[in-house]
Coordinates of C-alpha atoms and ligand atoms in Angstrom, one line a residue:
M1 CA 56.8 57.9 -36.6
N2 CA 58.0 56.6 -40.0
Q3 CA 61.2 57.7 -41.8
T4 CA 59.5 60.4 -44.0
E5 CA 57.8 62.0 -41.0
T6 CA 61.1 62.1 -39.3
E7 CA 62.7 63.8 -42.3
V8 CA 59.8 66.4 -42.4
K9 CA 60.3 67.1 -38.7
E10 CA 64.0 67.6 -39.3
A11 CA 63.4 69.9 -42.2
Q12 CA 61.1 72.0 -40.0
V13 CA 63.8 72.3 -37.3
D14 CA 66.3 73.4 -40.0
A15 CA 63.9 76.0 -41.3
A16 CA 63.1 77.4 -37.9
T17 CA 66.4 77.3 -36.0
G18 CA 69.1 76.3 -38.3
T19 CA 70.8 73.0 -37.7
S20 CA 69.6 71.6 -34.4
A21 CA 72.6 71.6 -32.2
Q22 CA 71.8 68.5 -30.4
P23 CA 71.9 65.5 -32.7
N24 CA 70.2 62.6 -31.0
V25 CA 67.5 64.1 -29.0
K26 CA 66.6 61.9 -26.1
L27 CA 64.3 63.3 -23.5
T28 CA 64.6 62.7 -19.8
P29 CA 61.7 61.1 -17.9
K30 CA 60.7 64.5 -16.5
E31 CA 60.7 66.0 -20.0
N32 CA 58.7 63.1 -21.3
R33 CA 56.1 63.7 -18.7
V34 CA 55.7 67.3 -19.8
I35 CA 55.8 66.8 -23.6
N36 CA 52.9 64.3 -23.2
F37 CA 50.7 67.3 -22.4
F38 CA 51.3 68.7 -25.9
Q39 CA 49.5 66.8 -28.5
D40 CA 51.6 65.2 -31.3
A41 CA 54.7 66.9 -30.1
T42 CA 57.9 65.0 -30.9
P43 CA 61.4 65.2 -29.4
L44 CA 62.4 67.3 -32.4
D45 CA 59.7 69.8 -31.7
W46 CA 61.0 69.9 -28.1
E47 CA 64.5 70.6 -29.4
D48 CA 63.2 73.5 -31.6
W49 CA 63.5 76.7 -29.6
R50 CA 60.6 78.3 -31.5
W51 CA 58.3 75.4 -30.6
Q52 CA 59.4 76.0 -27.0
M53 CA 58.6 79.7 -27.3
R54 CA 55.2 79.1 -29.0
N55 CA 54.2 76.6 -26.4
R56 CA 55.2 78.5 -23.3
I57 CA 52.7 77.8 -20.5
R58 CA 50.7 80.9 -19.8
T59 CA 47.4 79.8 -18.3
K60 CA 46.3 78.2 -15.1
E61 CA 44.5 75.5 -17.1
V62 CA 47.7 74.2 -18.7
L63 CA 49.9 74.8 -15.7
S64 CA 47.5 72.9 -13.3
K65 CA 47.9 69.8 -15.4
I66 CA 51.7 69.9 -15.0
V67 CA 52.0 70.9 -11.3
N68 CA 49.7 70.5 -8.4
L69 CA 49.0 74.2 -7.7
T70 CA 48.5 75.6 -4.2
P71 CA 45.7 78.1 -3.6
E72 CA 48.4 80.8 -3.2
E73 CA 49.8 79.9 -6.6
E74 CA 46.3 79.7 -8.2
Q75 CA 45.5 83.1 -6.9
G76 CA 48.8 84.4 -8.0
V77 CA 48.3 83.2 -11.6
D78 CA 44.8 84.7 -11.7
S79 CA 46.0 88.1 -10.4
C80 CA 49.2 88.5 -12.5
K81 CA 47.5 89.1 -15.8
D82 CA 47.8 92.9 -16.0
K83 CA 51.2 92.8 -14.2
L84 CA 54.3 90.8 -15.0
T85 CA 52.9 87.9 -17.1
M86 CA 53.6 84.2 -16.4
S87 CA 55.5 82.4 -19.1
I88 CA 57.1 79.0 -18.8
P89 CA 58.9 77.1 -21.6
P90 CA 58.0 73.4 -21.5
Y91 CA 61.6 72.6 -20.9
W92 CA 61.7 74.8 -17.9
A93 CA 58.4 73.4 -16.7
S94 CA 60.0 70.0 -16.7
L95 CA 62.3 71.1 -13.9
M96 CA 59.5 72.0 -11.6
D97 CA 58.6 69.6 -8.9
P98 CA 54.9 68.8 -9.5
E99 CA 54.2 68.1 -5.8
D100 CA 56.5 70.4 -3.8
P101 CA 55.4 74.1 -3.7
A102 CA 58.8 74.9 -2.1
C103 CA 60.6 73.7 -5.3
P104 CA 63.1 76.4 -6.1
I105 CA 62.2 76.4 -9.8
R106 CA 58.5 76.9 -8.9
L107 CA 59.2 79.7 -6.5
Q108 CA 61.0 81.7 -9.2
T109 CA 58.5 81.0 -11.9
I110 CA 54.9 80.7 -10.6
P111 CA 53.3 84.0 -9.4
Q112 CA 52.3 84.0 -5.7
V113 CA 49.8 86.3 -3.9
H114 CA 52.7 88.0 -2.0
E115 CA 53.6 89.7 -5.3
F116 CA 50.7 91.9 -4.9
Q117 CA 51.6 93.2 -1.5
T118 CA 54.0 96.1 -1.5
A119 CA 56.3 97.3 1.3
P120 CA 57.1 101.1 1.8
E121 CA 60.8 100.8 0.6
E122 CA 59.8 99.1 -2.7
L123 CA 60.0 100.9 -6.0
A124 CA 59.0 100.2 -9.6
D125 CA 62.5 101.2 -10.8
P126 CA 64.8 100.5 -7.8
C127 CA 68.1 100.9 -9.6
G128 CA 67.0 104.3 -11.1
E129 CA 67.6 103.1 -14.6
D130 CA 64.9 105.2 -16.3
K131 CA 66.5 108.4 -15.2
N132 CA 69.9 107.3 -16.5
M133 CA 68.7 106.8 -20.1
P134 CA 70.2 109.4 -22.4
V135 CA 68.5 107.6 -25.2
H136 CA 65.6 105.3 -25.1
G137 CA 66.8 101.8 -24.0
L138 CA 70.3 102.8 -23.2
V139 CA 71.4 103.1 -19.5
H140 CA 74.6 105.0 -19.1
R141 CA 75.7 104.9 -15.5
Y142 CA 79.4 104.2 -15.6
P143 CA 81.7 106.3 -17.8
D144 CA 83.2 103.5 -19.9
R145 CA 80.3 101.1 -20.5
V146 CA 76.6 101.1 -21.3
L147 CA 73.7 98.8 -20.8
F148 CA 71.6 98.5 -23.9
L149 CA 68.1 97.1 -23.4
V150 CA 67.1 95.8 -26.8
N151 CA 63.7 94.2 -26.1
E152 CA 61.3 93.4 -23.3
M153 CA 60.6 89.8 -24.1
C154 CA 62.0 86.8 -22.1
A155 CA 61.4 83.1 -22.4
M156 CA 60.5 82.9 -18.7
Y157 CA 59.6 85.9 -16.5
C158 CA 61.4 85.6 -13.2
R159 CA 59.0 86.7 -10.5
Y160 CA 61.6 89.0 -8.8
C161 CA 62.7 90.7 -12.0
T162 CA 64.4 94.0 -11.5
R163 CA 62.9 95.2 -14.7
S164 CA 59.4 93.9 -14.1
R165 CA 58.2 97.5 -14.8
M166 CA 59.0 97.1 -18.4
V167 CA 59.3 93.4 -19.4
G168 CA 56.5 91.2 -20.7
D169 CA 55.4 90.0 -24.1
G170 CA 52.7 92.7 -24.3
N171 CA 55.0 95.6 -23.7
R172 CA 56.4 97.1 -26.9
T173 CA 58.3 100.1 -25.7
L174 CA 61.5 99.3 -27.5
R175 CA 61.4 98.9 -31.2
P176 CA 64.2 98.3 -33.7
S177 CA 63.6 101.8 -35.1
T178 CA 64.9 103.2 -31.8
Y179 CA 68.2 101.3 -32.1
E180 CA 69.7 103.9 -34.4
A181 CA 69.6 106.5 -31.7
A182 CA 71.4 104.2 -29.4
Y183 CA 74.1 103.4 -32.0
D184 CA 74.5 107.2 -32.6
Y185 CA 74.9 107.8 -28.9
I186 CA 77.6 105.1 -28.5
R187 CA 79.4 106.3 -31.7
S188 CA 79.6 109.9 -30.3
N189 CA 80.8 108.8 -26.9
K190 CA 84.4 107.7 -27.3
K191 CA 84.7 106.7 -23.7
I192 CA 82.3 103.8 -24.2
R193 CA 84.5 100.7 -24.6
D194 CA 82.1 98.0 -23.4
V195 CA 78.4 97.5 -24.5
L196 CA 76.2 95.2 -22.5
I197 CA 73.3 94.0 -24.5
S198 CA 70.4 93.0 -22.4
G199 CA 66.6 93.4 -22.1
G200 CA 64.2 91.6 -21.7
D201 CA 66.3 88.9 -23.1
P202 CA 68.3 89.5 -26.4
L203 CA 68.3 85.7 -27.1
T204 CA 64.6 85.7 -27.7
L205 CA 65.3 87.8 -30.8
G206 CA 65.8 85.9 -34.1
D207 CA 69.4 85.3 -35.4
N208 CA 69.2 88.0 -38.0
M209 CA 68.0 90.7 -35.6
L210 CA 70.6 89.8 -33.0
E211 CA 73.4 89.7 -35.6
S212 CA 72.4 93.1 -36.9
I213 CA 72.6 94.6 -33.3
I214 CA 76.0 93.1 -32.5
K215 CA 77.4 94.0 -35.9
N216 CA 76.3 97.6 -35.6
I217 CA 77.8 97.9 -32.2
R218 CA 81.1 96.1 -33.1
S219 CA 81.5 98.4 -36.1
I220 CA 82.1 101.3 -33.7
P221 CA 85.9 101.6 -33.5
H222 CA 86.1 102.4 -29.7
V223 CA 83.9 99.5 -28.6
E224 CA 86.3 96.8 -27.6
F225 CA 83.8 94.0 -27.1
V226 CA 80.1 93.3 -26.4
R227 CA 78.6 91.4 -23.6
I228 CA 75.2 89.7 -23.8
G229 CA 73.1 89.4 -20.7
S230 CA 70.8 86.4 -21.1
R231 CA 68.9 83.8 -19.1
V232 CA 67.8 81.9 -22.2
P233 CA 70.7 79.4 -22.1
V234 CA 69.3 78.4 -18.7
T235 CA 65.5 78.5 -19.2
L236 CA 65.6 77.6 -22.9
P237 CA 68.9 76.0 -23.8
Q238 CA 67.5 74.8 -27.1
R239 CA 68.0 78.4 -28.3
V240 CA 71.8 77.8 -28.4
T241 CA 71.9 76.4 -31.9
T242 CA 75.1 75.9 -34.0
D243 CA 73.8 78.8 -36.2
L244 CA 73.6 81.1 -33.3
V245 CA 77.1 80.2 -32.1
N246 CA 78.5 80.6 -35.6
I247 CA 77.1 84.2 -35.6
L248 CA 78.4 85.1 -32.2
K249 CA 81.9 83.7 -33.1
R250 CA 82.2 86.2 -35.9
Y251 CA 82.0 89.1 -33.5
G252 CA 84.2 88.1 -30.7
P253 CA 85.4 88.7 -28.1
I254 CA 82.0 88.1 -26.6
W255 CA 81.3 87.8 -22.9
M256 CA 78.0 86.4 -21.8
S257 CA 76.4 87.0 -18.4
L258 CA 74.1 84.1 -17.7
H259 CA 71.7 84.0 -14.8
F260 CA 71.7 80.8 -12.6
N261 CA 70.1 80.7 -9.2
H262 CA 70.0 77.0 -8.2
P263 CA 71.9 73.8 -8.8
K264 CA 68.8 72.2 -10.3
E265 CA 69.1 74.6 -13.2
V266 CA 72.4 73.1 -14.3
T267 CA 71.1 70.2 -16.3
K268 CA 72.7 68.0 -19.0
R269 CA 70.9 70.0 -21.6
V270 CA 72.2 73.3 -20.2
K271 CA 75.7 71.8 -20.1
F272 CA 75.4 70.9 -23.8
A273 CA 74.5 74.5 -24.6
C274 CA 77.3 76.0 -22.4
D275 CA 79.8 73.6 -23.9
L276 CA 78.9 74.8 -27.4
L277 CA 79.3 78.4 -26.3
A278 CA 82.6 77.8 -24.5
D279 CA 84.0 75.6 -27.2
N280 CA 83.4 78.5 -29.6
G281 CA 85.2 81.0 -27.5
I282 CA 82.4 82.7 -25.7
V283 CA 83.4 83.5 -22.1
M284 CA 80.6 83.0 -19.6
G285 CA 79.9 84.4 -16.1
S286 CA 76.8 83.9 -14.0
Q287 CA 74.8 86.5 -12.0
T288 CA 72.9 85.0 -9.2
V289 CA 70.1 86.7 -7.3
L290 CA 69.9 85.9 -3.6
L291 CA 66.4 84.7 -3.0
K292 CA 64.7 83.5 0.2
G293 CA 63.8 79.8 0.1
V294 CA 65.7 79.4 -3.3
N295 CA 69.4 79.8 -2.6
D296 CA 69.8 81.5 0.8
K297 CA 71.7 78.6 2.3
P298 CA 75.5 78.6 1.9
A299 CA 75.5 74.9 1.0
T300 CA 73.1 75.6 -1.9
M301 CA 75.2 78.4 -3.3
K302 CA 78.4 76.4 -2.9
K303 CA 76.8 73.5 -4.8
L304 CA 75.6 75.9 -7.6
F305 CA 79.0 77.5 -8.0
H306 CA 80.7 74.1 -8.1
E307 CA 78.3 72.9 -10.8
L308 CA 78.9 76.2 -12.8
L309 CA 82.7 75.8 -12.8
K310 CA 82.2 72.3 -14.2
I311 CA 80.3 73.8 -17.2
R312 CA 82.9 76.6 -17.6
V313 CA 80.7 79.4 -16.2
R314 CA 82.5 81.6 -13.7
P315 CA 80.3 82.9 -10.8
Y316 CA 80.4 86.7 -11.3
Y317 CA 78.0 88.4 -9.0
I318 CA 75.5 87.6 -6.2
Y319 CA 72.9 90.3 -6.2
Q320 CA 71.0 91.3 -3.1
C321 CA 67.4 91.1 -4.5
D322 CA 66.3 94.5 -5.6
P323 CA 63.4 96.0 -3.7
I324 CA 61.0 95.9 -6.7
L325 CA 57.3 96.2 -5.9
G326 CA 56.0 93.0 -4.2
S327 CA 59.5 91.5 -3.6
K328 CA 59.4 91.2 0.3
H329 CA 58.8 87.5 0.3
F330 CA 62.0 87.0 -1.8
R331 CA 64.4 89.4 0.0
T332 CA 66.7 88.1 2.7
S333 CA 68.8 90.1 5.2
V334 CA 72.2 91.5 4.0
A335 CA 73.8 89.4 6.8
T336 CA 72.6 86.3 5.0
G337 CA 74.5 87.3 1.9
I338 CA 77.6 88.2 3.8
N339 CA 77.5 84.9 5.6
I340 CA 77.4 83.1 2.2
I341 CA 80.6 84.8 1.1
E342 CA 82.2 84.1 4.5
K343 CA 81.4 80.4 4.0
L344 CA 82.9 80.4 0.5
R345 CA 86.0 82.5 0.5
G346 CA 89.0 80.3 1.5
H347 CA 86.8 77.3 1.9
T348 CA 86.5 76.5 -1.8
T349 CA 88.1 77.4 -5.2
G350 CA 88.5 81.1 -5.5
Y351 CA 86.8 81.0 -8.9
A352 CA 83.7 79.8 -7.1
V353 CA 83.4 83.0 -5.1
P354 CA 81.5 85.8 -6.8
T355 CA 81.2 89.4 -5.6
Y356 CA 78.2 90.1 -3.5
V357 CA 76.7 93.4 -4.4
I358 CA 73.8 95.7 -3.6
D359 CA 72.6 97.9 -6.5
G360 CA 72.5 101.3 -4.8
P361 CA 68.8 102.3 -4.8
G362 CA 68.1 105.3 -7.0
G363 CA 71.1 104.7 -9.3
G364 CA 74.2 104.1 -7.2
G365 CA 75.4 101.1 -9.3
K366 CA 76.7 97.9 -7.9
I367 CA 78.2 98.3 -4.4
P368 CA 80.2 95.3 -3.1
V369 CA 79.4 94.1 0.4
T370 CA 82.0 91.8 2.0
P371 CA 82.8 90.2 5.3
D372 CA 85.3 92.3 7.2
Y373 CA 88.8 90.7 7.2
I374 CA 90.5 93.8 8.6
Q375 CA 90.3 93.6 12.4
S376 CA 92.3 96.7 13.2
Y377 CA 94.7 99.2 11.7
E378 CA 97.1 101.1 13.9
D379 CA 100.4 102.9 13.1
G380 CA 100.8 101.1 9.8
V381 CA 100.1 97.7 11.4
M382 CA 97.2 95.8 10.0
T383 CA 95.6 93.0 11.9
L384 CA 93.9 90.6 9.5
R385 CA 91.9 87.5 10.0
N386 CA 91.8 84.6 7.5
Y387 CA 88.9 82.3 6.5
A388 CA 89.7 80.0 9.4
G389 CA 89.5 82.8 12.0
Q390 CA 93.3 83.0 12.7
T391 CA 94.8 86.5 12.9
Y392 CA 97.9 87.8 11.2
K393 CA 99.8 91.1 11.4
Y394 CA 100.8 92.8 8.2
I395 CA 103.2 95.8 8.2
D396 CA 101.8 98.2 5.6
P397 CA 104.6 99.9 3.7
V398 CA 103.0 103.4 3.9
Ligands
PLP1 C1 75.5 96.1 -14.1 C2 75.5 97.2 -15.0 C3 76.6 97.4 -15.8 C4 77.8 96.5 -15.9 O1 78.5 96.4 -14.6 P1 79.8 95.5 -14.5 O2 80.1 95.6 -13.0 O3 80.8 96.1 -15.4 O4 79.4 94.1 -14.9 C5 76.7 98.5 -16.6 N1 75.6 99.4 -16.6 C6 74.6 99.3 -15.8 C7 73.5 100.3 -15.8 C8 74.5 98.2 -14.9 O5 73.4 98.0 -14.2

């Protein structure tokens, strides 16, 4: 590529995304392997989040060039068309092992036939969100905070998605015209001090739309801060541009709940995005979903949480996988989750120990599930055990 072409490419990145956050784009060997399947694409295209969105992998034809699909995966891709669609940004595709069907990134991303088998306890809306919506898109479960679902689009559709009933590029149930009703509801409920913006994924919206939402919410006097729930910094870190961060900075304090499930997701490129967010005052936590074959081993979780602390992301929750339709192959026993916490608490940095929760089916909200450290309680004497199994008596000043 000659100098002029480079300049043209740079100008395109500027127009599409604002200043590209990453100056000297250098792709990894895995990224180079994937970009080669896209004709004429350059590293600057790769760095442009809109290029990544436009070129998401959505068909078996393209996917089968990038990974060696198993028959179960092929059938899964064929069958998912009228359900939760498949969508894979090229960046995210570069994290998939082309040969290993047990690759944790593949398991979360490529539909499998098991998705189309439902168990009796499974529900389309397991957390009972739809019935707790006083206004379209606004889930009001706890008195002092609301969950505002601003869109249905994600960069990548996680196969175990708790909102698979409503997400997907084709669904258009939430429109900007419905936002006003949500703002009115928040404005008229003075108890709401915390607004969690989620979706879909709010970071798939353009900068202007996102800014308008945050600005409208922050203009309500009793709202103390906003939170953004997003997996985009993980599946499409190129979206975290300097422009985006400059917008977010203006409306602080902003907390961000990211969604990491496996240490493979914590790449150099993701670190770059998280550094930009953290350096600009955005506080980050991670919500992790406990998934069979992906992260159900204590050592995998520990490694993930150590990697997250290194990029200034605090592990916040581990979720028991919600019983959405066709999720049986992903769900582990609750004992698996409790054992993970048992193997973390006391054994490593306290900041690396999130709270393990089950979202109470039907609308109970997040209920913590913990190992039992109280062995007995008699006449004000508590017998406690520590992480190493030693027991201690504590006199309770009742
Ligand atoms: C998870 C959730 C929240 C936020 O809960 P925190 O424990 O404060 O993070 C709020 N509303 C709904 C409906 C939720 O599902």
